[in-house]
Tab-separated table of C-alpha atoms in Angstrom:
chain	number	residue	atom	x	y	z
A	65	MET	CA	41.460	66.983	2.489
A	66	GLU	CA	39.811	70.212	3.625
A	67	LEU	CA	36.909	69.939	1.195
A	68	PHE	CA	35.993	66.359	2.152
A	69	ASP	CA	36.872	66.617	5.844
A	70	GLY	CA	33.261	66.091	6.926
A	71	LEU	CA	32.759	63.009	4.760
A	72	ARG	CA	33.644	60.336	7.322
A	73	TYR	CA	32.684	56.691	7.623
A	74	LYS	CA	33.072	54.975	10.989
A	75	GLY	CA	35.058	58.005	12.110
A	76	ILE	CA	37.585	57.829	9.239
A	77	PRO	CA	37.785	60.757	6.777
A	78	LEU	CA	37.348	59.258	3.290
A	79	GLY	CA	39.537	62.003	1.828
A	80	LEU	CA	42.491	60.597	3.786
A	81	ILE	CA	42.185	57.244	2.040
A	82	SER	CA	42.044	58.696	-1.460
A	83	ASN	CA	45.319	58.614	-3.357
A	84	PHE	CA	44.935	62.117	-4.748
A	85	TYR	CA	47.710	62.046	-7.342
A	86	GLN	CA	46.138	59.016	-9.035
A	87	TYR	CA	43.074	61.155	-9.860
A	88	ILE	CA	45.148	63.654	-11.799
A	89	SER	CA	45.360	63.089	-15.549
A	90	PRO	CA	48.704	63.702	-17.313
A	91	GLU	CA	47.207	66.880	-18.850
A	92	LEU	CA	46.088	68.176	-15.467
A	93	ARG	CA	49.518	67.395	-13.990
A	94	VAL	CA	51.207	69.543	-16.652
A	95	MET	CA	48.701	72.341	-16.013
A	96	MET	CA	49.407	72.218	-12.271
A	97	GLU	CA	53.130	72.637	-12.960
A	98	GLU	CA	52.839	75.300	-15.660
A	99	GLU	CA	49.862	77.340	-14.395
A	100	PRO	CA	49.832	76.990	-10.594
A	101	GLU	CA	47.899	80.278	-10.250
A	102	LEU	CA	44.778	78.433	-11.518
A	103	PHE	CA	44.731	76.561	-8.224
A	104	GLY	CA	45.001	79.528	-5.892
A	105	SER	CA	47.207	82.472	-4.998
A	106	VAL	CA	50.944	82.075	-4.549
A	107	ASP	CA	50.664	82.864	-0.814
A	108	GLN	CA	49.056	79.425	-0.409
A	109	TYR	CA	52.500	77.903	-0.951
A	110	VAL	CA	53.109	75.132	1.577
A	111	ASP	CA	56.575	74.703	3.042
A	112	GLU	CA	57.746	71.074	2.742
A	113	GLY	CA	58.158	70.895	6.520
A	114	GLN	CA	54.390	71.381	6.852
A	115	ILE	CA	53.392	68.370	4.721
A	116	GLN	CA	53.441	65.639	7.361
A	117	PRO	CA	52.143	67.854	10.230
A	118	PHE	CA	49.075	68.696	8.097
A	119	PHE	CA	48.276	65.000	7.667
A	120	ASN	CA	49.098	64.226	11.312
A	121	GLU	CA	46.476	66.778	12.348
A	122	LYS	CA	43.862	65.086	10.146
A	123	ILE	CA	44.825	61.608	11.359
A	124	GLN	CA	44.722	62.668	15.000
A	125	SER	CA	41.324	64.337	14.530
A	126	MET	CA	39.709	60.887	14.295
A	127	VAL	CA	37.745	59.887	17.379
A	128	LYS	CA	39.585	57.124	19.241
A	129	THR	CA	37.850	53.977	20.430
A	130	ASN	CA	38.079	53.352	24.151
A	131	ASP	CA	39.399	49.806	23.747
A	132	GLU	CA	42.471	48.880	25.698
A	133	PRO	CA	45.167	47.755	23.226
A	134	ALA	CA	45.158	43.949	23.268
A	135	LYS	CA	48.202	41.761	23.743
A	136	GLY	CA	47.670	40.086	20.438
A	137	LYS	CA	48.934	39.225	16.981
A	138	VAL	CA	50.977	41.041	14.407
A	139	ILE	CA	49.155	41.303	11.073
A	140	LEU	CA	51.393	41.201	7.973
A	141	HIS	CA	49.592	42.856	5.046
A	142	PHE	CA	50.702	40.755	2.081
A	143	ASP	CA	50.156	43.321	-0.695
A	144	TYR	CA	53.386	45.221	-1.477
A	145	LEU	CA	55.176	43.748	1.560
A	146	ARG	CA	57.766	42.097	-0.726
A	147	PHE	CA	58.907	39.607	1.915
A	148	SER	CA	60.826	36.528	0.824
A	149	ASN	CA	59.454	33.181	2.033
A	150	GLU	CA	62.344	33.053	4.530
A	151	ASN	CA	61.111	36.314	6.083
A	152	TYR	CA	57.636	34.869	6.666
A	153	TYR	CA	59.020	31.623	8.111
A	154	GLN	CA	60.766	33.578	10.878
A	155	PHE	CA	57.453	34.759	12.372
A	156	ASP	CA	55.709	32.770	15.112
A	157	PRO	CA	52.519	31.180	13.640
A	158	GLU	CA	50.803	31.457	17.042
A	159	LYS	CA	51.276	35.227	17.143
A	160	THR	CA	51.090	36.200	13.445
A	161	ALA	CA	48.548	36.288	10.623
A	162	VAL	CA	48.919	37.208	6.946
A	163	LEU	CA	46.152	39.450	5.567
A	164	ALA	CA	45.787	38.731	1.841
A	165	ARG	CA	43.342	39.070	-1.061
A	166	TRP	CA	43.389	35.345	-1.720
A	167	SER	CA	42.169	32.469	0.398
A	168	LEU	CA	44.568	29.801	1.648
A	169	PRO	CA	44.643	28.155	5.078
A	170	HIS	CA	48.368	28.891	5.474
A	171	TYR	CA	51.184	30.764	3.774
A	172	CYS	CA	54.755	29.876	4.783
A	173	ASP	CA	53.298	28.195	7.893
A	174	LEU	CA	51.412	31.344	8.924
A	175	PRO	CA	47.600	31.467	9.127
A	176	VAL	CA	45.977	33.510	6.343
A	177	ILE	CA	43.041	35.886	6.795
A	178	SER	CA	41.287	36.486	3.471
A	179	LYS	CA	39.982	39.986	2.744
A	180	ARG	CA	37.538	38.488	0.280
A	181	GLU	CA	36.040	36.171	2.910
A	182	LEU	CA	35.852	38.999	5.451
A	183	ALA	CA	34.108	41.183	2.842
A	184	GLU	CA	31.554	38.453	2.147
A	185	SER	CA	30.721	37.888	5.818
A	186	CYS	CA	30.870	41.382	7.365
A	187	GLN	CA	28.149	44.021	7.681
A	188	LYS	CA	28.464	46.520	4.833
A	189	GLY	CA	27.620	50.207	4.891
A	190	ASP	CA	25.491	51.747	2.143
A	191	SER	CA	27.675	53.940	-0.072
A	192	LYS	CA	24.741	55.730	-1.768
A	193	PRO	CA	24.360	58.626	0.716
A	194	TYR	CA	28.151	59.131	0.753
A	195	LEU	CA	28.248	59.328	-3.038
A	196	GLU	CA	25.358	61.805	-2.999
A	197	THR	CA	27.236	63.963	-0.479
A	198	ALA	CA	30.401	63.836	-2.591
A	199	VAL	CA	28.427	64.879	-5.687
A	200	SER	CA	26.891	67.815	-3.819
A	201	ILE	CA	30.292	68.904	-2.413
A	202	LEU	CA	31.789	68.982	-5.915
A	203	ALA	CA	28.744	70.649	-7.525
A	204	ALA	CA	30.083	74.065	-6.533
A	205	PHE	CA	33.350	73.394	-8.374
A	206	ASP	CA	32.278	72.740	-11.975
A	207	ASP	CA	34.826	75.261	-13.257
A	208	HIS	CA	37.687	74.082	-11.060
A	209	PRO	CA	40.582	72.575	-13.102
A	210	ALA	CA	40.827	69.511	-10.819
A	211	PHE	CA	37.459	69.118	-9.043
A	212	GLY	CA	35.563	69.993	-12.216
A	213	ASP	CA	37.426	67.405	-14.290
A	214	GLN	CA	35.096	64.516	-15.145
A	215	ALA	CA	37.861	61.881	-15.051
A	216	PHE	CA	38.803	63.121	-11.556
A	217	ARG	CA	35.189	62.846	-10.398
A	218	ASN	CA	34.621	59.429	-11.961
A	219	ARG	CA	37.674	57.989	-10.247
A	220	LEU	CA	36.694	59.452	-6.859
A	221	PHE	CA	33.087	58.214	-7.145
A	222	LYS	CA	34.335	54.764	-8.142
A	223	ASP	CA	36.643	54.711	-5.115
A	224	ILE	CA	34.228	55.760	-2.368
A	225	PRO	CA	32.454	52.349	-2.180
A	226	LEU	CA	35.916	50.689	-2.152
A	227	PHE	CA	37.036	52.925	0.744
A	228	MET	CA	33.934	51.966	2.715
A	229	GLU	CA	34.314	48.254	1.987
A	230	ALA	CA	37.948	48.380	3.166
A	231	ILE	CA	36.876	50.121	6.390
A	232	ASP	CA	34.181	47.472	6.969
A	233	VAL	CA	36.646	44.627	6.303
A	234	VAL	CA	39.372	46.050	8.559
A	235	ASP	CA	36.798	46.810	11.260
A	236	ALA	CA	35.664	43.164	11.088
A	237	LEU	CA	39.297	42.038	11.254
A	238	PHE	CA	39.853	43.970	14.494
A	239	GLU	CA	36.614	42.553	15.944
A	240	GLN	CA	37.685	39.017	15.026
A	241	GLU	CA	41.327	39.108	16.154
A	242	LYS	CA	43.276	40.498	19.065
A	243	ILE	CA	45.838	42.688	17.335
A	244	SER	CA	48.858	44.487	18.774
A	245	ALA	CA	50.670	45.493	15.588
A	246	VAL	CA	50.246	45.757	11.825
A	247	VAL	CA	53.073	45.799	9.246
A	248	VAL	CA	52.402	47.197	5.750
A	249	GLY	CA	54.696	47.508	2.715
A	250	THR	CA	53.519	50.914	1.471
A	251	ALA	CA	51.011	53.622	2.343
A	252	GLU	CA	49.864	54.092	-1.255
A	253	ASP	CA	47.040	51.561	-1.456
A	254	ILE	CA	43.567	51.715	0.086
A	255	TYR	CA	43.930	48.772	2.496
A	256	SER	CA	47.308	49.849	3.868
A	257	ARG	CA	45.911	53.309	4.598
A	258	VAL	CA	42.762	51.949	6.236
A	259	LEU	CA	44.812	49.509	8.350
A	260	ALA	CA	47.054	52.356	9.518
A	261	LEU	CA	44.104	54.655	10.288
A	262	MET	CA	42.227	51.897	12.130
A	263	CYS	CA	45.374	51.240	14.184
A	264	GLU	CA	45.467	54.938	15.080
A	265	ARG	CA	41.818	54.839	16.155
A	266	ARG	CA	42.361	51.746	18.292
A	267	GLY	CA	45.760	52.571	19.788
A	268	VAL	CA	47.525	49.755	17.901
A	269	VAL	CA	51.126	50.017	16.633
A	270	SER	CA	51.588	50.179	12.851
A	271	ILE	CA	54.839	50.096	10.867
A	272	CYS	CA	55.286	50.845	7.160
A	273	LEU	CA	58.365	49.401	5.461
A	274	GLN	CA	60.150	51.273	2.675
A	275	HIS	CA	59.180	49.363	-0.485
A	276	GLY	CA	61.962	50.584	-2.786
A	277	ALA	CA	64.537	53.300	-3.389
A	278	LEU	CA	63.045	56.671	-2.499
A	279	MET	CA	62.411	58.320	-5.856
A	280	GLY	CA	58.914	59.778	-6.503
A	281	ASP	CA	57.818	61.723	-3.403
A	282	GLU	CA	54.154	60.818	-3.878
A	283	ALA	CA	54.894	57.117	-3.305
A	284	PHE	CA	56.383	57.753	0.158
A	285	ILE	CA	54.661	60.728	1.788
A	286	PRO	CA	52.456	61.219	3.797
A	287	VAL	CA	53.191	58.686	6.519
A	288	PHE	CA	49.995	57.090	7.841
A	289	THR	CA	51.537	54.545	10.215
A	290	THR	CA	52.819	55.056	13.758
A	291	TYR	CA	56.339	54.401	12.461
A	292	GLN	CA	58.049	54.559	9.083
A	293	ALA	CA	60.880	52.038	8.634
A	294	VAL	CA	63.594	53.138	6.189
A	295	PHE	CA	66.794	51.869	4.556
A	296	GLY	CA	69.182	54.453	6.034
A	297	ALA	CA	70.255	58.054	6.662
A	298	TYR	CA	69.159	59.484	3.301
A	299	GLU	CA	65.503	58.579	3.891
A	300	ALA	CA	65.559	59.475	7.589
A	301	GLU	CA	66.737	63.000	6.724
A	302	TRP	CA	64.232	63.243	3.851
A	303	TYR	CA	61.252	62.336	6.066
A	304	ILE	CA	62.362	64.745	8.792
A	305	ARG	CA	62.589	67.550	6.187
A	306	LYS	CA	58.968	66.758	5.270
A	307	GLY	CA	57.939	67.311	8.890
A	308	CYS	CA	58.069	63.791	10.372
A	309	LYS	CA	59.215	63.530	13.966
A	310	PRO	CA	62.658	61.844	14.271
A	311	GLU	CA	61.232	59.259	16.689
A	312	GLN	CA	58.711	58.209	14.021
A	313	ILE	CA	61.542	57.024	11.728
A	314	LEU	CA	63.127	53.585	12.260
A	315	ILE	CA	66.288	52.613	10.370
A	316	THR	CA	65.747	48.893	9.777
A	317	GLY	CA	66.564	48.181	6.117
A	318	HIS	CA	64.117	45.811	4.394
A	319	PRO	CA	63.777	42.108	5.275
A	320	ARG	CA	63.811	41.027	1.608
A	321	PHE	CA	67.418	42.248	1.326
A	322	ASP	CA	68.539	39.859	4.086
A	323	GLN	CA	68.938	37.162	1.449
A	324	ILE	CA	71.725	39.250	-0.140
A	325	PHE	CA	73.795	38.405	2.930
A	326	ASN	CA	72.679	34.831	3.646
A	327	ARG	CA	71.343	33.178	0.465
A	328	THR	CA	73.520	30.655	-1.392
A	329	PRO	CA	73.601	31.745	-5.047
A	330	MET	CA	73.405	29.481	-8.070
A	331	ASP	CA	76.491	27.326	-8.595
A	332	MET	CA	79.143	29.190	-10.635
A	333	SER	CA	79.500	26.570	-13.352
A	334	THR	CA	75.698	26.447	-13.788
A	335	PHE	CA	75.626	30.256	-14.085
A	336	TYR	CA	78.264	30.323	-16.853
A	337	ARG	CA	76.642	27.411	-18.668
A	338	LYS	CA	73.149	28.957	-18.633
A	339	LEU	CA	74.418	32.250	-20.056
A	340	ALA	CA	77.063	30.689	-22.333
A	341	PHE	CA	79.570	33.142	-20.820
A	342	HIS	CA	83.324	32.708	-20.437
A	343	PRO	CA	84.628	32.645	-16.817
A	344	SER	CA	87.749	34.650	-17.702
A	345	LYS	CA	85.848	37.680	-19.062
A	346	LYS	CA	84.270	40.524	-17.031
A	347	ILE	CA	80.475	40.783	-16.713
A	348	VAL	CA	78.426	44.009	-16.597
A	349	LEU	CA	74.793	44.023	-15.428
A	350	ILE	CA	72.609	46.784	-16.882
A	351	ALA	CA	69.276	47.190	-15.056
A	352	THR	CA	67.087	49.264	-17.371
A	353	GLN	CA	64.127	51.540	-16.710
A	354	PRO	CA	61.148	52.701	-18.779
A	355	PHE	CA	61.316	55.827	-20.981
A	356	SER	CA	65.131	55.925	-20.932
A	357	ASP	CA	65.907	54.487	-24.381
A	358	ASP	CA	68.426	57.203	-25.266
A	359	PHE	CA	70.407	56.659	-22.090
A	360	TYR	CA	70.619	52.862	-22.286
A	361	SER	CA	71.238	52.805	-26.042
A	362	GLY	CA	74.069	55.332	-25.428
A	363	VAL	CA	75.651	53.099	-22.781
A	364	LEU	CA	75.314	50.001	-24.966
A	365	GLU	CA	76.794	51.873	-27.932
A	366	GLY	CA	79.729	52.940	-25.749
A	367	LEU	CA	80.401	49.314	-24.829
A	368	SER	CA	79.790	47.816	-28.281
A	369	ASP	CA	83.495	47.571	-29.200
A	370	GLN	CA	84.512	46.009	-25.858
A	371	LYS	CA	84.913	42.394	-26.929
A	372	GLN	CA	86.356	41.429	-23.544
A	373	LEU	CA	83.070	42.398	-21.802
A	374	GLN	CA	80.007	40.210	-21.323
A	375	ILE	CA	76.745	42.124	-20.786
A	376	ILE	CA	73.541	41.153	-19.013
A	377	ILE	CA	70.546	43.407	-19.717
A	378	LYS	CA	67.838	43.098	-17.039
A	379	PRO	CA	64.757	44.985	-18.284
A	380	HIS	CA	62.373	46.668	-15.847
A	381	PRO	CA	59.191	44.603	-15.172
A	382	TRP	CA	57.065	47.352	-16.798
A	383	GLU	CA	59.122	47.046	-20.005
A	384	ILE	CA	58.729	43.259	-19.954
A	385	GLY	CA	54.958	43.561	-19.393
A	386	LYS	CA	54.575	46.050	-22.269
A	387	ASN	CA	57.051	44.133	-24.476
A	388	LYS	CA	59.254	47.223	-24.937
A	389	LEU	CA	62.421	45.193	-25.456
A	390	ASP	CA	63.395	45.742	-29.115
A	391	LEU	CA	66.274	48.076	-28.249
A	392	TYR	CA	67.811	45.480	-25.927
A	393	TYR	CA	67.472	42.591	-28.357
A	394	ALA	CA	69.079	44.744	-31.081
A	395	ALA	CA	72.014	45.472	-28.735
A	396	ALA	CA	72.317	41.767	-27.891
A	397	LYS	CA	72.576	40.948	-31.603
A	398	LYS	CA	75.366	43.493	-32.136
A	399	HIS	CA	77.425	42.393	-29.146
A	400	LYS	CA	78.280	38.704	-29.227
A	401	ALA	CA	78.256	38.168	-25.451
A	402	CYS	CA	75.102	40.081	-24.478
A	403	ARG	CA	72.062	38.447	-22.903
A	404	VAL	CA	68.597	39.883	-22.213
A	405	ILE	CA	67.365	38.211	-19.024
A	406	LYS	CA	63.677	38.695	-18.275
A	407	LYS	CA	62.698	36.184	-15.598
A	408	GLU	CA	64.857	33.196	-16.549
A	409	LEU	CA	67.357	33.898	-13.755
A	410	ASP	CA	66.875	35.583	-10.382
A	411	LEU	CA	68.621	38.933	-9.894
A	412	TYR	CA	70.331	37.495	-6.808
A	413	ASP	CA	71.831	34.704	-8.957
A	414	LEU	CA	73.191	37.284	-11.414
A	415	LEU	CA	74.693	39.847	-9.033
A	416	PRO	CA	77.226	37.550	-7.273
A	417	TYR	CA	78.971	36.916	-10.610
A	418	THR	CA	78.851	40.397	-12.138
A	419	ASN	CA	81.844	42.745	-11.964
A	420	ALA	CA	79.902	46.025	-12.139
A	421	ALA	CA	76.318	47.266	-12.441
A	422	VAL	CA	74.692	50.181	-14.281
A	423	THR	CA	71.251	51.730	-13.673
A	424	GLN	CA	69.452	55.035	-13.129
A	425	THR	CA	66.822	55.211	-10.370
A	426	SER	CA	66.424	51.479	-9.729
A	427	THR	CA	66.816	49.820	-6.331
A	428	VAL	CA	69.101	47.381	-8.199
A	429	GLY	CA	71.862	49.992	-7.726
A	430	LEU	CA	71.631	49.592	-3.950
A	431	GLU	CA	71.305	45.806	-4.196
A	432	ALA	CA	74.430	45.565	-6.368
A	433	MET	CA	76.373	47.673	-3.844
A	434	LEU	CA	75.229	45.366	-1.043
A	435	PHE	CA	76.649	42.521	-3.164
A	436	GLN	CA	79.921	44.515	-3.025
A	437	LYS	CA	79.877	45.483	-6.710
A	438	PRO	CA	80.891	48.878	-8.131
A	439	VAL	CA	77.837	50.744	-9.414
A	440	LEU	CA	77.596	53.501	-12.040
A	441	ILE	CA	74.446	55.619	-12.124
A	442	GLY	CA	72.973	57.604	-15.001
A	443	LYS	CA	70.918	60.682	-14.194
A	444	SER	CA	67.334	60.207	-15.291
A	445	SER	CA	65.903	62.415	-17.993
A	446	GLY	CA	62.782	64.507	-17.469
A	447	ASN	CA	62.102	67.438	-15.174
A	448	ARG	CA	62.251	65.562	-11.873
A	449	THR	CA	65.494	65.038	-10.015
A	450	TYR	CA	66.190	61.982	-7.897
A	451	PRO	CA	69.210	62.711	-5.667
A	452	TYR	CA	69.313	59.292	-3.929
A	453	TYR	CA	72.531	58.159	-5.622
A	454	GLU	CA	74.221	61.582	-5.815
A	455	SER	CA	76.629	60.827	-2.946
A	456	LEU	CA	78.363	58.417	-5.365
A	457	GLY	CA	79.937	61.578	-6.795
A	458	ASP	CA	82.187	60.740	-9.754
A	459	PHE	CA	80.183	57.560	-10.406
A	460	MET	CA	76.962	59.373	-11.342
A	461	PHE	CA	76.746	60.621	-14.938
A	462	ASP	CA	74.760	63.003	-17.132
A	463	GLN	CA	76.042	61.467	-20.369
A	464	PRO	CA	75.888	57.757	-21.271
A	465	ASP	CA	79.195	57.850	-23.150
A	466	ASP	CA	80.973	59.240	-20.059
A	467	LEU	CA	79.464	56.421	-18.014
A	468	ALA	CA	80.580	53.787	-20.536
A	469	ARG	CA	84.153	55.168	-20.566
A	470	THR	CA	84.378	55.215	-16.768
A	471	LEU	CA	82.889	51.722	-16.557
A	472	ILE	CA	85.658	50.394	-18.817
A	473	GLU	CA	88.225	52.147	-16.582
A	474	VAL	CA	86.682	50.695	-13.391
A	475	LEU	CA	87.098	47.199	-14.822
A	476	ARG	CA	90.553	47.853	-16.254
A	477	SER	CA	92.361	50.096	-13.762
A	478	PRO	CA	92.939	49.008	-10.121
A	479	ALA	CA	93.193	52.684	-9.086
A	480	VAL	CA	89.805	53.610	-10.592
A	481	HIS	CA	88.276	50.408	-9.207
A	482	GLU	CA	89.544	51.441	-5.759
A	483	LYS	CA	87.834	54.848	-6.094
A	484	ALA	CA	84.561	53.131	-7.036
A	485	GLU	CA	84.935	50.836	-4.031
A	486	GLU	CA	85.459	53.799	-1.684
A	487	ALA	CA	82.306	55.461	-3.067
A	488	ARG	CA	80.357	52.218	-2.628
A	489	LEU	CA	81.507	51.697	0.966
A	490	ALA	CA	80.659	55.272	1.948
A	491	PHE	CA	77.210	54.954	0.320
A	492	THR	CA	76.244	51.657	1.958
A	493	ALA	CA	77.582	52.700	5.402
A	494	ALA	CA	75.237	55.700	5.379
A	495	ASN	CA	72.321	54.386	3.374
A	496	TYR	CA	72.029	50.718	4.308
A	497	PRO	CA	73.673	50.193	7.711
A	498	VAL	CA	71.495	47.232	8.876
A	499	ALA	CA	72.461	43.864	7.343
A	500	GLU	CA	69.904	41.824	9.347
A	501	SER	CA	66.695	43.689	8.716
A	502	THR	CA	64.258	40.979	9.864
A	503	ASN	CA	65.964	40.955	13.255
A	504	ALA	CA	65.769	44.753	13.377
A	505	LEU	CA	62.017	44.572	12.645
A	506	PHE	CA	61.480	41.990	15.408
A	507	ALA	CA	63.434	44.200	17.823
A	508	GLU	CA	61.293	47.245	16.969
A	509	LEU	CA	58.041	45.256	17.262
A	510	LYS	CA	59.115	43.958	20.680
A	511	ALA	CA	60.158	47.441	21.845
A	512	LYS	CA	56.809	48.947	20.734
A	513	THR	CA	54.425	46.137	21.819
A	514	GLY	CA	56.323	44.152	24.460
A	515	ILE	CA	55.784	40.981	22.373
A	516	ASP	CA	58.477	38.883	20.685
A	517	TYR	CA	56.997	37.723	17.360
A	518	ARG	CA	60.007	35.654	16.378
A	519	ARG	CA	59.446	31.965	15.796
A	520	GLU	CA	61.127	30.018	18.598
A	521	ASP	CA	62.060	26.825	16.746
A	522	ILE	CA	64.358	28.424	14.147
A	523	GLU	CA	68.094	28.619	14.501
């Protein structure tokens, strides 16, 4: 950020848009952890409470335009927003537009603005002088473990034209539309960052929704938007520890979870027929995660002699994409009533009929609790800790066999089930207090812009 502070396009520092941790190879990451002295003296240590203020200073250093904020539309940035169709249908088509990569006239009744079409029609800046400047800035750092790394440089040089194109496209968007607010689903990608920074320059409200359970710090900090919407108290406290102002944090939940409370699930008899399960036996959902074979095989081994249990294994999308499913199919063969469900059934059709859920760092743990199911969490392996689920206390486990034993007790013993229910209720009361998130988002948008973006003709 300091090194590239002067490299600005249309007033926006290009270093702010770069997702620094994506430039760091696995080898370099290990070196940064094991030999931090290579990167500077220990007195350069940054307190976590200084992280967000540092970025705020950079964001606020941008020259503001003198435009009066318009009474205009809310722009919903489609990428990573993770809205259900029902969420989109609640927005007023007269006051809303969806910004997307693809080109359609409408999406869920809302007008679509295509980034691709904007890119084709807008004036584009020449990236050559910016690339030359970046090369000359880095020339003095050939021996630096990060800046001297060729893969680091290649990625940065590849990104600079993309940063500039995004700035041109978003600039054209603001020239074309009257905009009062922008909602993004993450601050990790180039367009979401540029939208947030352009909003800051133009005095427009921006809100970033929390896209999943808060696990890896780098996916959630820094905050680029005017406001950061979160699930509950855990995240609010986390952001404040990182130096965010309390008034910047909005506890809204996420609109996609609204369907947990209002969607009609698949018919029960259809569910049992599709899975060939028996209605009188208990069902356990295991939501897996990559690189955790030992943990999940341990849990499955611990349940292998439980003939009265029926097991659903829901692999992580990454595992499905990479076809890393052999372990789960082997478990399904050993246990008569075990099904591996990739995409054949929706998670929200499975959860209403399960009796308990098991995972590690997945958002499925929260979703299962919102479906009023007991949840048992395994601690993830590796050198990073993810304390999100730690308030579940006795229902978080280091060892898979301990988890399997307690799971059997939860399903067998009313007293243990009651303890799991108490832990669940305490967790959801603190960490997901808003059951109607779309309404909460509309209320915040109205409070910040004075405009009600809710569609009038819906019940």
